[in-house]
XYZ file of N, CA and C in Angstrom:
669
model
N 2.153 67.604 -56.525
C 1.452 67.114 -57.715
C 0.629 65.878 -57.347
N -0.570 65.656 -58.086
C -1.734 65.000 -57.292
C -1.107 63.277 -58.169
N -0.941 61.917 -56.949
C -0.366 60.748 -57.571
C -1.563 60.172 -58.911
N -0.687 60.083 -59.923
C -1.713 59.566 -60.983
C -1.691 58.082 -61.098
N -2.732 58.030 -61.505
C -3.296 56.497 -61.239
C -4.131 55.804 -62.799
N -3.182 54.602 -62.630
C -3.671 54.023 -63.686
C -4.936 53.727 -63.787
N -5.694 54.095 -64.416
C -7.052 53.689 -64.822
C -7.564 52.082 -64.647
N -6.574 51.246 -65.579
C -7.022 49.822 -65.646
C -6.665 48.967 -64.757
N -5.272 49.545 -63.681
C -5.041 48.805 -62.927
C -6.122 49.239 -61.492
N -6.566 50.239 -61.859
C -7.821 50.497 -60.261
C -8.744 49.767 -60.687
N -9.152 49.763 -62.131
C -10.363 48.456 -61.896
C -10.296 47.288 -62.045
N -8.994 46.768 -62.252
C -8.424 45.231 -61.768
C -8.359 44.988 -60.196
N -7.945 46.248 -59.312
C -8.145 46.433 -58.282
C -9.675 46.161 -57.959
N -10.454 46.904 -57.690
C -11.657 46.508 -57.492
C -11.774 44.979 -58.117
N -11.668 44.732 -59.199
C -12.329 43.416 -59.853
C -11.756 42.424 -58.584
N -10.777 42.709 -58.257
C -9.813 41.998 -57.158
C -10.395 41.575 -55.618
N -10.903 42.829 -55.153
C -11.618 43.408 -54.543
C -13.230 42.451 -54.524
N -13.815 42.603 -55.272
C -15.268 42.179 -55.612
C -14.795 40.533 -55.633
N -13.815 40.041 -56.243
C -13.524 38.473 -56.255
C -13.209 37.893 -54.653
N -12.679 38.548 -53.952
C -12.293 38.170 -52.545
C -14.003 38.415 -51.821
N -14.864 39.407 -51.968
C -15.722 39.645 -51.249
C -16.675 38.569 -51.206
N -16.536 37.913 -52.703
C -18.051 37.011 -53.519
C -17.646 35.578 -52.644
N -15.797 35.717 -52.953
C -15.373 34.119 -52.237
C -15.691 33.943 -50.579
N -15.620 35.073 -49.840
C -15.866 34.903 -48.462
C -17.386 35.109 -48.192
N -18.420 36.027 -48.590
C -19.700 36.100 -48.137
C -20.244 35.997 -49.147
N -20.198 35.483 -50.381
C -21.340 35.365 -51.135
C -21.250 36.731 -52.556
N -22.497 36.497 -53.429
C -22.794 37.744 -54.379
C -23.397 38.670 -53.450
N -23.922 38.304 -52.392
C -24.947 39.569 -51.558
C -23.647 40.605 -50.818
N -22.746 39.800 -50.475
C -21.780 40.659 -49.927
C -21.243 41.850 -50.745
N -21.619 42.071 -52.173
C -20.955 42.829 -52.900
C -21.823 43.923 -52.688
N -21.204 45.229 -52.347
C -22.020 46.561 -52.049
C -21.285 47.435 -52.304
N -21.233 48.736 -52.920
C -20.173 49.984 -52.917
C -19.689 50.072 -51.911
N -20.113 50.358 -50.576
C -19.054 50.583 -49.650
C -18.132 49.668 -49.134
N -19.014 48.116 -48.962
C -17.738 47.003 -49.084
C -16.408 46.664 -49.863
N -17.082 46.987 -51.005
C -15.750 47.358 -52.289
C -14.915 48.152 -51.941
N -15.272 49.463 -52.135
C -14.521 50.502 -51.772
C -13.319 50.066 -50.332
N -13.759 49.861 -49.168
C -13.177 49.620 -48.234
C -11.852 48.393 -48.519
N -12.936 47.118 -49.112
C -11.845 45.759 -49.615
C -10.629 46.311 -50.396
N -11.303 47.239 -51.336
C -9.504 48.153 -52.514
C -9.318 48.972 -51.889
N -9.890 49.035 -50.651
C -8.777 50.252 -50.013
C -8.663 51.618 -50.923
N -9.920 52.089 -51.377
C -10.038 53.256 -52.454
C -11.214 53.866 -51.770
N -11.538 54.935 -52.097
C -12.611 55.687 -51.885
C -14.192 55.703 -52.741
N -14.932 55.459 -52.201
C -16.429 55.057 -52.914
C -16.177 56.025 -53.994
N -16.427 57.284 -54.170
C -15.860 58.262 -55.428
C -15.047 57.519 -56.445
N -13.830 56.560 -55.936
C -13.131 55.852 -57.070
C -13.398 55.036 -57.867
N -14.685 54.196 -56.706
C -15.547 52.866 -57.312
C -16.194 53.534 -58.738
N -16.789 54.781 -58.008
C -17.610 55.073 -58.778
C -17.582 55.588 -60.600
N -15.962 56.394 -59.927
C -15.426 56.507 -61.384
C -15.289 55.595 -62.218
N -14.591 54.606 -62.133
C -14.212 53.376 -62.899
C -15.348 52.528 -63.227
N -16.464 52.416 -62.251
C -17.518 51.699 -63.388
C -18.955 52.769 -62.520
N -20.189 52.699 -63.934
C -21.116 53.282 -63.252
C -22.532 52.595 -62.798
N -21.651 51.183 -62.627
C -23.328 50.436 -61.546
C -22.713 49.273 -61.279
N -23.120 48.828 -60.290
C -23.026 47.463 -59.839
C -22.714 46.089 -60.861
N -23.544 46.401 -61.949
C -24.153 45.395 -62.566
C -22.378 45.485 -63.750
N -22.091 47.014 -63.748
C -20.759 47.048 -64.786
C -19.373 46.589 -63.899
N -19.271 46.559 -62.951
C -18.698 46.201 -61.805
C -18.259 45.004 -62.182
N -19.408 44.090 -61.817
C -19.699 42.511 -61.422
C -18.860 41.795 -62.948
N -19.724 42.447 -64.488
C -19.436 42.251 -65.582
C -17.788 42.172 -65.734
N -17.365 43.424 -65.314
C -15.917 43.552 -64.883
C -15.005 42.174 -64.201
N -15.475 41.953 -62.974
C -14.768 41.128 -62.335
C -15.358 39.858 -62.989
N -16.173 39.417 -63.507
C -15.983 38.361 -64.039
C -14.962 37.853 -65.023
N -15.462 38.900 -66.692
C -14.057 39.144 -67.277
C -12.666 38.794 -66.526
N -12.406 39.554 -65.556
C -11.319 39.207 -64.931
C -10.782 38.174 -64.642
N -11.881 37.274 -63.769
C -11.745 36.457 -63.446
C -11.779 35.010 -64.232
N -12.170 35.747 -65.589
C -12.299 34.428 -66.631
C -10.879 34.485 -67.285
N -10.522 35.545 -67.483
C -8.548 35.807 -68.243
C -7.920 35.038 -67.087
N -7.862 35.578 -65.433
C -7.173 34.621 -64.715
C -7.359 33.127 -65.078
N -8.293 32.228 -65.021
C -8.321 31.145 -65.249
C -7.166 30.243 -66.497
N -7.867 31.690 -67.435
C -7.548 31.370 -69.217
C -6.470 31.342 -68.993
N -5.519 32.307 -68.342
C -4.755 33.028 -68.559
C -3.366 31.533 -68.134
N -4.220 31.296 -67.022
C -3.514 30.011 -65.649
C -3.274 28.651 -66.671
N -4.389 28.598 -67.583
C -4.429 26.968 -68.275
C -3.733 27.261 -69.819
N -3.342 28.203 -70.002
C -2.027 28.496 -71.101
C -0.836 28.391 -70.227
N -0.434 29.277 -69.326
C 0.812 28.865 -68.721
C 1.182 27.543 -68.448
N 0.128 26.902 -67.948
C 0.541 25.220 -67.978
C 0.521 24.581 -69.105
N 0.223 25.040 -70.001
C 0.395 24.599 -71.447
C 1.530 24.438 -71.808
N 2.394 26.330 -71.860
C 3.444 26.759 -72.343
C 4.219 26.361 -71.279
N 4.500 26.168 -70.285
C 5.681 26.096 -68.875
C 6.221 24.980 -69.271
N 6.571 24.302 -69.359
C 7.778 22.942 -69.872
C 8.440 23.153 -71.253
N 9.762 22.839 -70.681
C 10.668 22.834 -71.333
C 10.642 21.515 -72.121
N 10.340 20.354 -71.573
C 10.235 19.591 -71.700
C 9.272 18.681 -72.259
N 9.519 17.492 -73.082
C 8.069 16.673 -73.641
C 7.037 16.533 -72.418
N 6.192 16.930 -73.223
C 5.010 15.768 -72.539
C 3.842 15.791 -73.653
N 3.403 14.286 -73.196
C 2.295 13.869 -74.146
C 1.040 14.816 -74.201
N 0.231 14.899 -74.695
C -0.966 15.463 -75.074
C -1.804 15.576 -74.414
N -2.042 13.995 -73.833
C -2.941 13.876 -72.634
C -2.345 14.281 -71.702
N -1.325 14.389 -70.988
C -0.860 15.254 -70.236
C -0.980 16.562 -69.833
N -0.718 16.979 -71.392
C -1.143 17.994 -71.230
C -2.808 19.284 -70.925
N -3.814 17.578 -71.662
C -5.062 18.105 -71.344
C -5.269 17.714 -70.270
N -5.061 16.794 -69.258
C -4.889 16.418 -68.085
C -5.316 17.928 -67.260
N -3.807 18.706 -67.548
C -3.343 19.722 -66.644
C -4.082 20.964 -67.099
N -4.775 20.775 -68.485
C -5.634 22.268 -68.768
C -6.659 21.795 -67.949
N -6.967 20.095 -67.916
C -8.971 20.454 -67.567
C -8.560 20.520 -65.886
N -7.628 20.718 -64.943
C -7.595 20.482 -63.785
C -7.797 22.629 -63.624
N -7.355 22.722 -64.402
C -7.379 24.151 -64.403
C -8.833 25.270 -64.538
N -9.455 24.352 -65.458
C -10.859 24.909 -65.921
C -10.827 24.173 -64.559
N -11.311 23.269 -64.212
C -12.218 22.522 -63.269
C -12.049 23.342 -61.694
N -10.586 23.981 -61.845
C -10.528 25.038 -60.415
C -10.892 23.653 -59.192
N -9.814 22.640 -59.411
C -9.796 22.033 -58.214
C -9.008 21.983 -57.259
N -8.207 22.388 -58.082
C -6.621 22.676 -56.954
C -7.327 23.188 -55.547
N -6.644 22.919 -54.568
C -6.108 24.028 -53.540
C -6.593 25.454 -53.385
N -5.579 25.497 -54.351
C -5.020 27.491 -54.595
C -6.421 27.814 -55.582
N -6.773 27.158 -56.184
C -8.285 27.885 -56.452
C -9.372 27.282 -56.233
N -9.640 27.013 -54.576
C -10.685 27.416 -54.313
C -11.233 28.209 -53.955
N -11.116 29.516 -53.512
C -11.580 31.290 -53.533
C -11.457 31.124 -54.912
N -11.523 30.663 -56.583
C -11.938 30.969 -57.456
C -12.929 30.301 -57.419
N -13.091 29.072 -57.451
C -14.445 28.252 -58.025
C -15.523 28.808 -57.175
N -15.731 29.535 -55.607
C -16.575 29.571 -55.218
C -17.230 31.007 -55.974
N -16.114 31.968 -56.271
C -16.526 33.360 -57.174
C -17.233 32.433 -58.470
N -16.752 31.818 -59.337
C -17.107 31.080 -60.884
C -18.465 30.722 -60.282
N -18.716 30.087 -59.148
C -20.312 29.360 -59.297
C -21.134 30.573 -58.793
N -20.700 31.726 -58.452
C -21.479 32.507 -57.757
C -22.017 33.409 -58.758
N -20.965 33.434 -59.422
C -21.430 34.102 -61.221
C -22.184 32.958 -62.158
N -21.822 32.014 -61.751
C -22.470 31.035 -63.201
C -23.867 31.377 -62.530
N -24.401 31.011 -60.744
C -25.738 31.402 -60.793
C -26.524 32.631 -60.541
N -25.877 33.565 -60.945
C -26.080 35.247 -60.877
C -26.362 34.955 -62.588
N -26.141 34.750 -63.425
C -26.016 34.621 -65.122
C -26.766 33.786 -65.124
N -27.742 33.461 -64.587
C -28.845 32.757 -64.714
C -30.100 33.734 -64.987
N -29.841 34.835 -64.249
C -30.969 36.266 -64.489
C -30.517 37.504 -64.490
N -29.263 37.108 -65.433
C -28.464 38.534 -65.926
C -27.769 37.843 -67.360
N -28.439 38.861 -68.614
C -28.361 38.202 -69.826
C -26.895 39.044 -69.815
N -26.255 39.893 -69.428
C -24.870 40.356 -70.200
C -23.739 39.230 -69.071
N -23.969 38.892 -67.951
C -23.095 37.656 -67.247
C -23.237 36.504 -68.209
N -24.085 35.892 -68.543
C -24.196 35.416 -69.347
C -23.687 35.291 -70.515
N -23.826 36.246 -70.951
C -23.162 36.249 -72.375
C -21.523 35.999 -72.244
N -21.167 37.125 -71.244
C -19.533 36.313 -70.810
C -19.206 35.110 -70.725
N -19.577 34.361 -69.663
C -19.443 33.014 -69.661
C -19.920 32.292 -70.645
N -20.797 32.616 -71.644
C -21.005 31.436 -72.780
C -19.904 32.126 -73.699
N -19.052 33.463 -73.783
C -17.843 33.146 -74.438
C -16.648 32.718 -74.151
N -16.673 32.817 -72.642
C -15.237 31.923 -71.828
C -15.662 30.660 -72.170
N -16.759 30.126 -71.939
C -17.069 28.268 -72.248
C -16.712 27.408 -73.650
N -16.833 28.896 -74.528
C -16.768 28.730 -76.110
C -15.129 28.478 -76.354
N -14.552 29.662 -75.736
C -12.999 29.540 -75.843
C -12.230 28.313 -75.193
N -13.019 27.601 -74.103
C -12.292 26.832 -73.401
C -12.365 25.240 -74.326
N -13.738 25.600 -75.135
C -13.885 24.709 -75.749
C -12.919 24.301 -76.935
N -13.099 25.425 -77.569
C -12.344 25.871 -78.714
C -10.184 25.275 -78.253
N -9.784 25.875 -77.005
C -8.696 24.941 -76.688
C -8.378 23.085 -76.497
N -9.672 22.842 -75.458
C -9.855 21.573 -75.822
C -9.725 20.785 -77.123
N -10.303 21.278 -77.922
C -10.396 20.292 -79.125
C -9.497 20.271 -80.205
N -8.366 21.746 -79.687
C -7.282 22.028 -80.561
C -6.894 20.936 -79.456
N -6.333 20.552 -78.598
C -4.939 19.834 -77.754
C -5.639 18.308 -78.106
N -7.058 17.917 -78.708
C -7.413 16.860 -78.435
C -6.952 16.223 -80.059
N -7.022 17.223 -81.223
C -6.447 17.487 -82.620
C -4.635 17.153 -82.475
N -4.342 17.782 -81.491
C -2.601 18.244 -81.604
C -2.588 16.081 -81.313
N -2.989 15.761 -80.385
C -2.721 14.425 -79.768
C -3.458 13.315 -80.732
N -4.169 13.779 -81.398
C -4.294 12.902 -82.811
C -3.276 12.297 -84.033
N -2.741 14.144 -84.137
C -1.984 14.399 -84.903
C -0.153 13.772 -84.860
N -0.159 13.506 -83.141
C 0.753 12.801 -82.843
C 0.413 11.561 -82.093
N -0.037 10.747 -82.503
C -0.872 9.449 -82.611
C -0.683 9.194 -81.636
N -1.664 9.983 -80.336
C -1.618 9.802 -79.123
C -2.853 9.296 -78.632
N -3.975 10.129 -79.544
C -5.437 9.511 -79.594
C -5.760 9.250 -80.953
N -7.509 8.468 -80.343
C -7.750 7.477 -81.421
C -8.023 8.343 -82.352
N -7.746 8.362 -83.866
C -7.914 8.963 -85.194
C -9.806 8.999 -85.225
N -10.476 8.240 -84.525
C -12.125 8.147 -84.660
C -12.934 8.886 -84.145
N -11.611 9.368 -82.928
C -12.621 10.619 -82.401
C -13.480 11.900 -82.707
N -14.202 12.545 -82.477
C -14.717 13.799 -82.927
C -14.385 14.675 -82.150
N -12.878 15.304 -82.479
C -12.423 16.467 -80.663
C -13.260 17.268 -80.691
N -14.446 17.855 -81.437
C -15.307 18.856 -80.456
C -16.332 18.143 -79.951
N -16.936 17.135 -80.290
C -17.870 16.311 -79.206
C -17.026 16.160 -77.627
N -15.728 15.147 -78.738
C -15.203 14.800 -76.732
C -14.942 16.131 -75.901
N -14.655 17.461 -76.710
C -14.346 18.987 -75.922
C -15.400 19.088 -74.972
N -16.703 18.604 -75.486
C -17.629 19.332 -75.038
C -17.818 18.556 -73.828
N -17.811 17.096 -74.058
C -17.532 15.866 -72.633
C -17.201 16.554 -71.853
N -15.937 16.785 -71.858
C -14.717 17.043 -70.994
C -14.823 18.420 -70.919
N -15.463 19.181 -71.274
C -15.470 20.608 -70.216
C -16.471 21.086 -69.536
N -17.729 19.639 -69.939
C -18.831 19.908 -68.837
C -18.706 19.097 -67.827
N -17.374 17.507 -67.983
C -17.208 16.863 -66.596
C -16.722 18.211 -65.666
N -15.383 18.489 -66.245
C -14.418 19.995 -65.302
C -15.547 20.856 -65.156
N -16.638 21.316 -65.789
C -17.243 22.484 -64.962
C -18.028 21.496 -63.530
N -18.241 20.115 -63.863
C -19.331 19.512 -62.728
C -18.303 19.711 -61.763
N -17.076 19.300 -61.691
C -16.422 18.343 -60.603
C -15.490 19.741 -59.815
N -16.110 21.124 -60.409
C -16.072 22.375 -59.865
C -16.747 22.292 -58.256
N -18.002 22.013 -58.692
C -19.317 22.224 -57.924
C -18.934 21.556 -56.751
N -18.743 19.577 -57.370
C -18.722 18.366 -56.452
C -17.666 18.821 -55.248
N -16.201 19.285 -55.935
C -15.337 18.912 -54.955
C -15.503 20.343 -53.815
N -16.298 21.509 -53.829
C -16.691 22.432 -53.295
C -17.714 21.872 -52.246
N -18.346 21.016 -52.363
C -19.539 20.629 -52.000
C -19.060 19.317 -50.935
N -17.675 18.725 -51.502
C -17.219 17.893 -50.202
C -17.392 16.487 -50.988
N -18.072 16.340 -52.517
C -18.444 15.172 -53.023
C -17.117 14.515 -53.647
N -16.169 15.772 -53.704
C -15.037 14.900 -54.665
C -13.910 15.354 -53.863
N -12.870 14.993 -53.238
C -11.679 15.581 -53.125
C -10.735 16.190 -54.056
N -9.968 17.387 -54.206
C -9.475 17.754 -55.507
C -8.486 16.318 -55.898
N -7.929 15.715 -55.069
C -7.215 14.091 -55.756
C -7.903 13.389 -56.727
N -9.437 13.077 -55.789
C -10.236 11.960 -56.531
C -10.934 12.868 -57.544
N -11.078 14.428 -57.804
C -11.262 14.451 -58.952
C -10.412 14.552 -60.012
N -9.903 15.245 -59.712
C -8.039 15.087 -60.611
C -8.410 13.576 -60.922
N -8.406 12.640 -60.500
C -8.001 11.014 -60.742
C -9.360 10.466 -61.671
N -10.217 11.427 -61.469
C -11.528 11.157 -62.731
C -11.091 11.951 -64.022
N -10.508 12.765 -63.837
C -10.227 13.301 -65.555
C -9.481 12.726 -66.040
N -8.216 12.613 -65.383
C -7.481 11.333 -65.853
C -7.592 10.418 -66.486
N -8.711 9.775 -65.686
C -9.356 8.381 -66.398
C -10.087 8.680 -67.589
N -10.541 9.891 -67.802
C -11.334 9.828 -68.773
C -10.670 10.633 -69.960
N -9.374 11.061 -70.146
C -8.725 11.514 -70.453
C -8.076 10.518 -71.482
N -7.593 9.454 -70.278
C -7.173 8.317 -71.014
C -7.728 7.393 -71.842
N -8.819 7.521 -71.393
C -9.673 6.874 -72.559
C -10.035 7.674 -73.858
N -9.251 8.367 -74.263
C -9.009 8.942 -75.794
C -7.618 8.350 -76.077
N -6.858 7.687 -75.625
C -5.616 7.662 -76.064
C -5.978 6.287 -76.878
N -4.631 6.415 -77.836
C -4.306 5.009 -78.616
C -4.164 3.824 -77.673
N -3.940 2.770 -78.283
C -3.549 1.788 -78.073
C -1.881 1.244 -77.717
N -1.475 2.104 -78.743
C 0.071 2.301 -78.916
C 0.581 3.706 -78.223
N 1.595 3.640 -78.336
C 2.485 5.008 -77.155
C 2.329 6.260 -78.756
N 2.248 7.115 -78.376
C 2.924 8.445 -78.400
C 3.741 8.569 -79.895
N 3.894 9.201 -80.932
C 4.635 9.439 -81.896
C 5.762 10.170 -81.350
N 6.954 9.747 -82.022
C 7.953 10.750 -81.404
C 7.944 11.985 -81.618
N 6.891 12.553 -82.452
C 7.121 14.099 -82.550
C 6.096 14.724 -81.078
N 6.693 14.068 -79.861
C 5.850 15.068 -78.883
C 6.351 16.052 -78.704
N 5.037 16.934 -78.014
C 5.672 18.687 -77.464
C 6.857 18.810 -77.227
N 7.510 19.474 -77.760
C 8.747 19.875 -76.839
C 8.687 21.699 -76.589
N 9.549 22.073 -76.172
C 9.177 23.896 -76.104
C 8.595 24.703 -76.703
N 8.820 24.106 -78.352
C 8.491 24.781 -79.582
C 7.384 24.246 -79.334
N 7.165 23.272 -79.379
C 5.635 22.869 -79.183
C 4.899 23.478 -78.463
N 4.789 23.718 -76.781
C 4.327 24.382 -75.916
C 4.277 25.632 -76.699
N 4.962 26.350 -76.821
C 4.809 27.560 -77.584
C 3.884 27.409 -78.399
N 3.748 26.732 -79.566
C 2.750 26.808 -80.667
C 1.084 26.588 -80.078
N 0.820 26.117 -78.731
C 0.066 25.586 -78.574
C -0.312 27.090 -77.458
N 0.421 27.515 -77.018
C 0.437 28.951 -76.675
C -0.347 30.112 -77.423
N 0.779 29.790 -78.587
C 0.107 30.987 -79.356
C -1.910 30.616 -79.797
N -1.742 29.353 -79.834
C -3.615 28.943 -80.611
C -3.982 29.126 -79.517
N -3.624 29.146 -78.211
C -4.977 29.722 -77.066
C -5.221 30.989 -76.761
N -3.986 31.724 -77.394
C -3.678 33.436 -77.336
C -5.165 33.941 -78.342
N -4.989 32.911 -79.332
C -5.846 33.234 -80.870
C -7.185 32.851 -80.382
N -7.685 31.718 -79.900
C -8.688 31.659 -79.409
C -9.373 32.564 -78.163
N -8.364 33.594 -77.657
C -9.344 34.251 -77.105
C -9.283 35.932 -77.413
C-alpha cells in the first residue's frame, strides 16, 4: 500500500526547505530543483503542493511569520512565575527583533523577504499583516503594564507599539550587519523599554501563570 502523506506537513516541509536555502545563499538560491533536493522530495511533490514559485515563497513566509509569532507567545506564556510587564516586553521585542543566536538563519530569511515584498504586492501584504499583529501584541502588554502601574498612565501604547517594533525590526538588520551585537542590542531595548516604566515599582497584581495565560490567549486572538 502506497505511504500516505500528509498534505500540510509536506508543505511545511518545503516551507522548511525554502527557509534554510534563502538563509545560506540568498532568495536567488530558491529554484525547484534546489527545493526538491533540500526536502528530500521529488520535484513532482514540489509541484503538487504549490503551483509556482511565487505560491511557494508566499508559503514559507507565512511560515516563517507563525514561527516567530508563534516563539514570542511562548515566552509570554512559559513562566510560572511573576514577572513584570516590561519584562515581559523586553523578551517579546528580543523575539520580533530575531537577535538571539538561534535566530539568526531567521532574520537573514525575514530581510530577504522584507526586500523581495518590495516588488511583490501578495509578500507584502503578509508582512504588513504579521507587522499589524505584532503591533496589535505590543500595545496589549504595554496596556496590561499600565494597568498594573508599571508604566506611565500618559502613554499612548499604540504610538509607543509602533516605536518599539520599528526599533526591533532596525536592530534585525544592524546586528546582522555586525553594527550591534545581539547583547548590545538586547541592552538597547531594554533601555528603551524602561523608559515607559513608572516611577514607582510594580502593583502587586503582577503576571503570575494565570496571567501568562491570559496574555496567551490575546496573542492567540490577535492573530
Amino acid at each position: 500500500m502506497p505511504k500516505q502523506v500528509d498534505y500540510e506537513d509536506r508543505r511545511r516541509q518545503i516551507a522548511e526547505a525554502v527557509c534554510l536555502l534563502i538563509s545560506r545563499s540568498g532568495m536567488e538560491a530558491v529554484s525547484l530543483r534546489d527545493v526538491a533536493a533540500q526536502a528530500d522530495v521529488s520535484m513532482g511533490a514540489v509541484q503538487r503542493c504549490f503551483r509556482t514559485k511565487d505560491e511557494m515563497l508566499l508559503f514559507a513566509l507565512e511560515h516563517i511569520s507563525r514561527r516567530v509569532s508563534e516563539r514570542a507567545n511562548t515566552k509570554i506564556a512559559a513562566s510560572s512565575t511573576p514577572q513584570s510587564a516590561s519584562t515581559l516586553l523586553t523578551r517579546t521585542l528580543s523575539e520580533i527583533a530575531l537577535v538571539e543566536e538561534e535566530s539568526r538563519a531567521e532574520a537573514h530569511v525575514w530581510l530577504a523577504f522584507v526586500a523581495q515584498a518590495a516588488t511583490s504586492e501578495q509578500l507584502a501584504k503578509v508582512l504588513h499583516d504579521t507587522y499589524a499583529k505584532l503591533h496589535d501584541l505590543l500595545t496589549w502588554l504595554i496596556r496590561f503594564g499600565q494597568d498594573t502601574n508599571e508604566m506611565r498612565k500618559e502613554l499612548d501604547p499604540g504610538r509607543e507599539a509602533h516605536t518599539l517594533l520599528a526599533l526591533a525590526d532596525g536592530l534585525t538588520a544592524h546586528v546582522l550587519v555586525g553594527h550591534h551585537t545581539p547583547q548590545s542590542a538586547l541592552a538597547v531595548l531594554e533601555r528603551h523599554t524602561s523608559q515607559l516604566a513608572t516611577i514607582k515599582g510594580p502593583s502587586t497584581a503582577s503576571p503570575s501563570a494565570t496571567g501568562a495565560a491570559t496574555k496567551a490567549t490575546a496573542f492567540d486572538a490577535a492573530n
